mmCIF file of C-alpha atoms and ligand atoms in Angstrom:
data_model
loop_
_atom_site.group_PDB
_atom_site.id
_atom_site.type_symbol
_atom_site.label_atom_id
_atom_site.label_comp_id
_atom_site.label_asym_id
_atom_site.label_seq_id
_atom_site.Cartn_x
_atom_site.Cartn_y
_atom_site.Cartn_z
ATOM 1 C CA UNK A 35 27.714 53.685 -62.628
ATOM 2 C CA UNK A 36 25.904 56.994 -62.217
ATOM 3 C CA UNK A 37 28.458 60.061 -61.052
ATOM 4 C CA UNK A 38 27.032 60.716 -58.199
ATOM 5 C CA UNK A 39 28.470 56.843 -56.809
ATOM 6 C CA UNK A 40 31.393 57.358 -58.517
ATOM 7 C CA UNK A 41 34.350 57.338 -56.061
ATOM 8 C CA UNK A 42 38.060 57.825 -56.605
ATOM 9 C CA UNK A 43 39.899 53.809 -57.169
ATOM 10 C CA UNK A 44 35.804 52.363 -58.331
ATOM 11 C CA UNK A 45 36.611 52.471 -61.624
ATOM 12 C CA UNK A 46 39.600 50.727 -63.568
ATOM 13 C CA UNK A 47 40.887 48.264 -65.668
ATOM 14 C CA UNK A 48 43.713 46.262 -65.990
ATOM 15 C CA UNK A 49 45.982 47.513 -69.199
ATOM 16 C CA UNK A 50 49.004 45.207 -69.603
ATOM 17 C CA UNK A 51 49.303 44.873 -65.752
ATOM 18 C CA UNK A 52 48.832 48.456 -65.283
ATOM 19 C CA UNK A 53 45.665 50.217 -63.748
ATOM 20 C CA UNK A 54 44.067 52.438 -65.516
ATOM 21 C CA UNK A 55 41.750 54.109 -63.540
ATOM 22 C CA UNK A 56 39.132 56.917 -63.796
ATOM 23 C CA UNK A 57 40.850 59.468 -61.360
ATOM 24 C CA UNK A 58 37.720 61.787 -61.307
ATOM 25 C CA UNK A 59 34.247 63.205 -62.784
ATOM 26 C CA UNK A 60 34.595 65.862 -65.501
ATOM 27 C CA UNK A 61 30.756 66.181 -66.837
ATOM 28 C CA UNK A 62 28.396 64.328 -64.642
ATOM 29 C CA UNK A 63 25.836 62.308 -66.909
ATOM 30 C CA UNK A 64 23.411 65.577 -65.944
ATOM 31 C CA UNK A 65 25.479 68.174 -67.248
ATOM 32 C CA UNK A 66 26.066 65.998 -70.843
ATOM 33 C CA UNK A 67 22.086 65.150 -70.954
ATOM 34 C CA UNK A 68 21.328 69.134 -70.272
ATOM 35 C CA UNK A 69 23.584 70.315 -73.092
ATOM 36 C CA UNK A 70 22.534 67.329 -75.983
ATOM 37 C CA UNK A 71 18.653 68.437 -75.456
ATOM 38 C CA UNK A 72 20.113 71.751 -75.787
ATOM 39 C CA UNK A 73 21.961 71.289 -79.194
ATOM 40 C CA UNK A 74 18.876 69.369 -80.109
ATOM 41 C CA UNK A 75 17.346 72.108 -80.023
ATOM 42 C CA UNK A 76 19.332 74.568 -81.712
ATOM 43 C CA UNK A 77 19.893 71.913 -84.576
ATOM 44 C CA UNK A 78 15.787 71.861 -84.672
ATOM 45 C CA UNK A 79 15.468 75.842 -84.498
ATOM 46 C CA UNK A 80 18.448 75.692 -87.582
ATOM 47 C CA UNK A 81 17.608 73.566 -89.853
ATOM 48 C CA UNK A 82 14.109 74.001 -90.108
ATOM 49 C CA UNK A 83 11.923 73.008 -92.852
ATOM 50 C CA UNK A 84 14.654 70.893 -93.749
ATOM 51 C CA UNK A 85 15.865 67.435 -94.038
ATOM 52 C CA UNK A 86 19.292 66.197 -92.581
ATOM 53 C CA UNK A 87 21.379 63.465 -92.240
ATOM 54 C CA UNK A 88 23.090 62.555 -89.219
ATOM 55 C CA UNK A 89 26.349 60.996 -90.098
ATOM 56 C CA UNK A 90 27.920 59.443 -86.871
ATOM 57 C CA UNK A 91 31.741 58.644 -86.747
ATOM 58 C CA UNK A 92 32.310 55.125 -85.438
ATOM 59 C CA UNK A 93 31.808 53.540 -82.766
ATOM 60 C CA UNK A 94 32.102 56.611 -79.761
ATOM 61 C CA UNK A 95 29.984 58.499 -81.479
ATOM 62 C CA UNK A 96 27.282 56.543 -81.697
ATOM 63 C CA UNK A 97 25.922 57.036 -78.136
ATOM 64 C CA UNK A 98 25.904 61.048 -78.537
ATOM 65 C CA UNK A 99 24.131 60.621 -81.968
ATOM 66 C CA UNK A 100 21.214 58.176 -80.407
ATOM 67 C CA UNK A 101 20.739 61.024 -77.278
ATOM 68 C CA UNK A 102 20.942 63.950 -79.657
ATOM 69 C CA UNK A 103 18.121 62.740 -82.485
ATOM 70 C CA UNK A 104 15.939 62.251 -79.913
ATOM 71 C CA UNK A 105 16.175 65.343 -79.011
ATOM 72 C CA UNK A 106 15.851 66.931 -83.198
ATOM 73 C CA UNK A 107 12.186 67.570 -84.091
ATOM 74 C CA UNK A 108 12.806 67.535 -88.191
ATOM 75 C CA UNK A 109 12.180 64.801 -90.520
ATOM 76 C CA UNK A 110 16.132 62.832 -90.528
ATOM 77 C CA UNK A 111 18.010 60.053 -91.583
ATOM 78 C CA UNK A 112 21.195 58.389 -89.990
ATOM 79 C CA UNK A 113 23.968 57.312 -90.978
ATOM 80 C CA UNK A 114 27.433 56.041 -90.415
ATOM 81 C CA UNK A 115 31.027 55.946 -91.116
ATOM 82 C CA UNK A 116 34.335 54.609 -89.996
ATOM 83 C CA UNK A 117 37.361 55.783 -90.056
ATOM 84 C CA UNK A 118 41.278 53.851 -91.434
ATOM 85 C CA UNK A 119 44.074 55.349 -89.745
ATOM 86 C CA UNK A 120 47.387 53.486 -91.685
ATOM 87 C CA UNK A 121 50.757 54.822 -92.258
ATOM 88 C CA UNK A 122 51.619 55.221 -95.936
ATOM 89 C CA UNK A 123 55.182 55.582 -96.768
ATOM 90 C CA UNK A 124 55.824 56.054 -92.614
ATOM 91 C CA UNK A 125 53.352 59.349 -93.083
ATOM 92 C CA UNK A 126 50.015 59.311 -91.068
ATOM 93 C CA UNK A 127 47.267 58.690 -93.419
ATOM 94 C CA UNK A 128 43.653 58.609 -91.847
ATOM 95 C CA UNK A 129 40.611 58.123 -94.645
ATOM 96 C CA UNK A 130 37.090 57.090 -94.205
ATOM 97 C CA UNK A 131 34.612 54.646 -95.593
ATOM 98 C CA UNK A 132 31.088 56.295 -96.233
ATOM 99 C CA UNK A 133 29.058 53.457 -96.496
ATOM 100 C CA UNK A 134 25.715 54.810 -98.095
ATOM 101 C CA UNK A 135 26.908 57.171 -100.352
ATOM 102 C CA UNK A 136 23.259 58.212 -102.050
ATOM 103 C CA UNK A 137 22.427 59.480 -98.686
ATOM 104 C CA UNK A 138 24.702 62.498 -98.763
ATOM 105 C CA UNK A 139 23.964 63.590 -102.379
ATOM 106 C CA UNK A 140 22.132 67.017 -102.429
ATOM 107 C CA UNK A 141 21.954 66.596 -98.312
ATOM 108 C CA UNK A 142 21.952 68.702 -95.790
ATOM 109 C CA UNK A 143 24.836 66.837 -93.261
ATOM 110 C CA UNK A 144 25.568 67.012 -90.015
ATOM 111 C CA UNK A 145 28.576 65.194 -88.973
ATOM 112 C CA UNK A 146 28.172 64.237 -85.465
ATOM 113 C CA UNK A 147 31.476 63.152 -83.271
ATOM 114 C CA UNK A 148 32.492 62.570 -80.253
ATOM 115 C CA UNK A 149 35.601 64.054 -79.214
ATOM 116 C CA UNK A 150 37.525 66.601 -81.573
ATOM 117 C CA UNK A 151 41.478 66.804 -80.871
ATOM 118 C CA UNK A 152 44.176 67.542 -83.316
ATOM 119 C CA UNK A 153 41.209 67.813 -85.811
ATOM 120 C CA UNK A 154 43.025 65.574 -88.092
ATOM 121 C CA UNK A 155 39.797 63.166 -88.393
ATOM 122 C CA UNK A 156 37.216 65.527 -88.648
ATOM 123 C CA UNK A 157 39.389 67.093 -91.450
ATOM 124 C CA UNK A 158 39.872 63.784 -93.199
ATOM 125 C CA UNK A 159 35.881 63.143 -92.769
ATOM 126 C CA UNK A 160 34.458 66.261 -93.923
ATOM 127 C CA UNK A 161 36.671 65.725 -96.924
ATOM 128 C CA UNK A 162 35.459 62.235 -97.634
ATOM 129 C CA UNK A 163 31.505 63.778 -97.430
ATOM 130 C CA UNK A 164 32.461 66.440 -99.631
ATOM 131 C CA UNK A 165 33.648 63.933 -102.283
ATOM 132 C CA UNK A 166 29.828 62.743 -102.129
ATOM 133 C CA UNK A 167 28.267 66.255 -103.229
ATOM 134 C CA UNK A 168 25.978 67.345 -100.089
ATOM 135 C CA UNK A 169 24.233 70.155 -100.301
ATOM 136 C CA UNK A 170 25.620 71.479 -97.072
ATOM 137 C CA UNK A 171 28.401 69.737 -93.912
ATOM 138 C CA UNK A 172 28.057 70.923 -90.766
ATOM 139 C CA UNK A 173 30.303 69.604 -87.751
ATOM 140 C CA UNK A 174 28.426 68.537 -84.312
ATOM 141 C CA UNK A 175 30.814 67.310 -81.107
ATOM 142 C CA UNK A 176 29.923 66.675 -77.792
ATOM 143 C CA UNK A 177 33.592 67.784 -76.751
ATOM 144 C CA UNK A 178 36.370 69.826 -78.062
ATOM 145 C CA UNK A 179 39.795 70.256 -76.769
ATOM 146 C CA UNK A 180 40.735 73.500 -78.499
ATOM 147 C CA UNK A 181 44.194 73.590 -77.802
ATOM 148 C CA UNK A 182 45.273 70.482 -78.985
ATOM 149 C CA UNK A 183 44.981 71.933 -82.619
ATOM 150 C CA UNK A 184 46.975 71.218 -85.168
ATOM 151 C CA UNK A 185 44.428 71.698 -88.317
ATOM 152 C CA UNK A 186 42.108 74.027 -88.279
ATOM 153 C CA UNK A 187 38.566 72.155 -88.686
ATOM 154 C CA UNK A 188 35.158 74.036 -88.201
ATOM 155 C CA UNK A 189 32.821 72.977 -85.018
ATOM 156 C CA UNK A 190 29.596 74.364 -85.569
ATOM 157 C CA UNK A 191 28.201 72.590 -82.592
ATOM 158 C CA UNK A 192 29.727 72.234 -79.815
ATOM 159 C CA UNK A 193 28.781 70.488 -76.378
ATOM 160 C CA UNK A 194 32.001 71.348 -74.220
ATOM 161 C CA UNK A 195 35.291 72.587 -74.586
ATOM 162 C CA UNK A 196 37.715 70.403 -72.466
ATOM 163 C CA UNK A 197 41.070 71.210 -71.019
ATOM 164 C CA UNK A 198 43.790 68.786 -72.725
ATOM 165 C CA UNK A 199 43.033 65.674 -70.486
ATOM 166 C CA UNK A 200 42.352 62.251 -71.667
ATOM 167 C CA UNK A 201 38.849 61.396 -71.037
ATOM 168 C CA UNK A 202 36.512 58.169 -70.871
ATOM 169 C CA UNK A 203 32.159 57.618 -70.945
ATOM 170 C CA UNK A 204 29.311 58.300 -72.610
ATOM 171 C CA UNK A 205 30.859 56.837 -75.992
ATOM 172 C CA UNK A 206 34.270 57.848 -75.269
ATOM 173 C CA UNK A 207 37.244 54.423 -74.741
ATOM 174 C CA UNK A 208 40.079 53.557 -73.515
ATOM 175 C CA UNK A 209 41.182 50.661 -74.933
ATOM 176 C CA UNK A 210 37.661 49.749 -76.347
ATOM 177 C CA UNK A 211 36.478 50.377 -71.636
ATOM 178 C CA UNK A 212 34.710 52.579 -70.612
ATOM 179 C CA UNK A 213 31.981 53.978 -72.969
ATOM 180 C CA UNK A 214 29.047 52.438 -71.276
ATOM 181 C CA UNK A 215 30.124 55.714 -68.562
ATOM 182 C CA UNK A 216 26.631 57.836 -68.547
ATOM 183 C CA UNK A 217 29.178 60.965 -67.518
ATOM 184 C CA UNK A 218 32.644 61.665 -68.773
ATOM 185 C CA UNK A 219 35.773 60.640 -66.546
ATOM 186 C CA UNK A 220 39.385 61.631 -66.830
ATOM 187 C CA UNK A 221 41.955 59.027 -66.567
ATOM 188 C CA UNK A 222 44.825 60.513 -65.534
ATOM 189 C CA UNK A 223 48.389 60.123 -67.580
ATOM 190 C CA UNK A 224 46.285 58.044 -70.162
ATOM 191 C CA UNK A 225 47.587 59.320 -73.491
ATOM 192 C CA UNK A 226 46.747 57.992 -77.191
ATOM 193 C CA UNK A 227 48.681 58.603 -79.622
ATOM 194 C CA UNK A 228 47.775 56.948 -83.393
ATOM 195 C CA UNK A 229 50.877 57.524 -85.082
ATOM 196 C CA UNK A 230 53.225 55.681 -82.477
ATOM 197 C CA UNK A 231 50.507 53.109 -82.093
ATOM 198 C CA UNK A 232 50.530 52.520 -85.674
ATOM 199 C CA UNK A 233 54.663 53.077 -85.962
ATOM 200 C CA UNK A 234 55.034 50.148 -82.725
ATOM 201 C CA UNK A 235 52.203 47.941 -84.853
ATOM 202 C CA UNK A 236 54.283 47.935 -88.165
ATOM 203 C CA UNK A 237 57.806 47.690 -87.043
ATOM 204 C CA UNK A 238 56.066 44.704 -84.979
ATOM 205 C CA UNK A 239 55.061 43.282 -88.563
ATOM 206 C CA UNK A 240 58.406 43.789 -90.338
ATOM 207 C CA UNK A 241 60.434 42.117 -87.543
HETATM 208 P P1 LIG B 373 41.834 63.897 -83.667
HETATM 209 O O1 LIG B 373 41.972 63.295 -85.029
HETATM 210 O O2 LIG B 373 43.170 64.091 -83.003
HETATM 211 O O3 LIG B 373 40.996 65.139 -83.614
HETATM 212 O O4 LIG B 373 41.213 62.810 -82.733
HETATM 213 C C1 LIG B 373 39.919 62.503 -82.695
HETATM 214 C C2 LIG B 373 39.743 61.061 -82.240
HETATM 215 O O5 LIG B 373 40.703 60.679 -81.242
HETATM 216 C C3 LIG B 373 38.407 60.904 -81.609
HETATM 217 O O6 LIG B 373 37.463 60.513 -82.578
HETATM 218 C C4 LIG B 373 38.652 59.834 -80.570
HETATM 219 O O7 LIG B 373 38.465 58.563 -81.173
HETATM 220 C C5 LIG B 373 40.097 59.960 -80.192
HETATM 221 N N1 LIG B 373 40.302 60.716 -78.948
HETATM 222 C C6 LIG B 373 40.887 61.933 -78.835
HETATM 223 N N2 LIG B 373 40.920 62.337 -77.562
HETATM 224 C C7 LIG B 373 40.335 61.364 -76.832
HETATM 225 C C8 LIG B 373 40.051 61.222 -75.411
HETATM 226 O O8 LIG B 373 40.343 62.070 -74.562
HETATM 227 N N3 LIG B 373 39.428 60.068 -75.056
HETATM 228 C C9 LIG B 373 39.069 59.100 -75.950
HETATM 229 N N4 LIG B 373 39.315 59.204 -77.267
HETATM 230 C C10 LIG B 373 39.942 60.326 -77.712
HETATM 231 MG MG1 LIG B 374 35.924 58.932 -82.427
#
């Protein structure tokens, strides 16, 4: 569904019973296409003469990396990497799995994500790359929501900045819906929150 069809109650899915619907348009798919050519072409103007790797976080990342290559005129590679969120002795433990590690050696990286929040990810990420000796790390997101931060994580490159709303499309889920969205939609009082996720999930286990 393009944004200009979208209308208020079109959009929603059924979460245990409840509707969760996509209340209104934040970024119509216009305004997100604009700015990725945009970065494109700052990444281009930056890293010139160069070679980079594009190392997408998965899976809601993976439609702003495809849009933003295309729009990179240097010679690149892609890759990608997932991330583990667990609880290790009831503390929050995220870690990532970087699955072609001679890639990054003595590489210029660009980390490319969707959405940064708390920052905890992108911290635990550009950690994980470091580990694998690049030459240089450089964070890319399509949208930041500044004042949810509670580590402090460079963005490099940024798309937008977001009030603190919980949003949906163009990568972006709730509950695994949604990212087929060409724009970005906000659900209203949609929250997620790993840690309780992960707390309900284990004392689920144990009992
Ligand atoms: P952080 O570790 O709190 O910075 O969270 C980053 C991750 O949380 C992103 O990679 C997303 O997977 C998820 N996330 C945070 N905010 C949203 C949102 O508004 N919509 C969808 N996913 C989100
Ligand atoms: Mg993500």
């Amino acid at each position: 569904m393009r944004s200009d069809d979208f209308k208020q109650g079109s959009l929603f899915i059924s979460d245990n019973g409840a509707s969760k619907g996509v209340s209104r348009v934040l970024l119509t798919e216009q305004q997100v296409n604009a700015r990725v050519q945009e970065l494109g072409q700052t990444l281009t103007r930056d890293y010139s003469n160069r070679e980079v790797v594009f190392l997408a976080v998965l899976k809601g990342a993976l439609y702003f990396l495809t849009d933003l290559i295309r729009n990179v005129d240097l010679p690149l590679t892609v890759g990608v990497t997932s991330i583990e969120r667990s609880l290790v002795d009831g503390e929050y433990n995220i870690s990532s799995t970087i699955r072609d590690h001679s890639m990054i050696k003595g590489k210029h990286v660009v980390i490319v994500e969707d959405i940064v929040d708390t920052g905890h990810t992108i911290a635990a990420l550009i950690k994980s790359v470091e580990e694998q000796s690049p030459t240089s790390i450089k964070v890319c997101t399509l949208l930041d929501k500044v004042s949810k931060r509670e580590v402090e994580v460079p963005v490099d490159y940024l798309g937008f900045e977001i009030p603190p709303l919980f949003v949906v499309g163009y990568g972006l889920d709730y509950e695994e819906y949604y990212r087929n969205l060409p724009f970005i939609g906000v659900i209203e009082d949609a929250s997620w929150d790993p840690v309780s996720e992960l707390r309900a999930k284990s004392q689920k286990s144990n009992s």
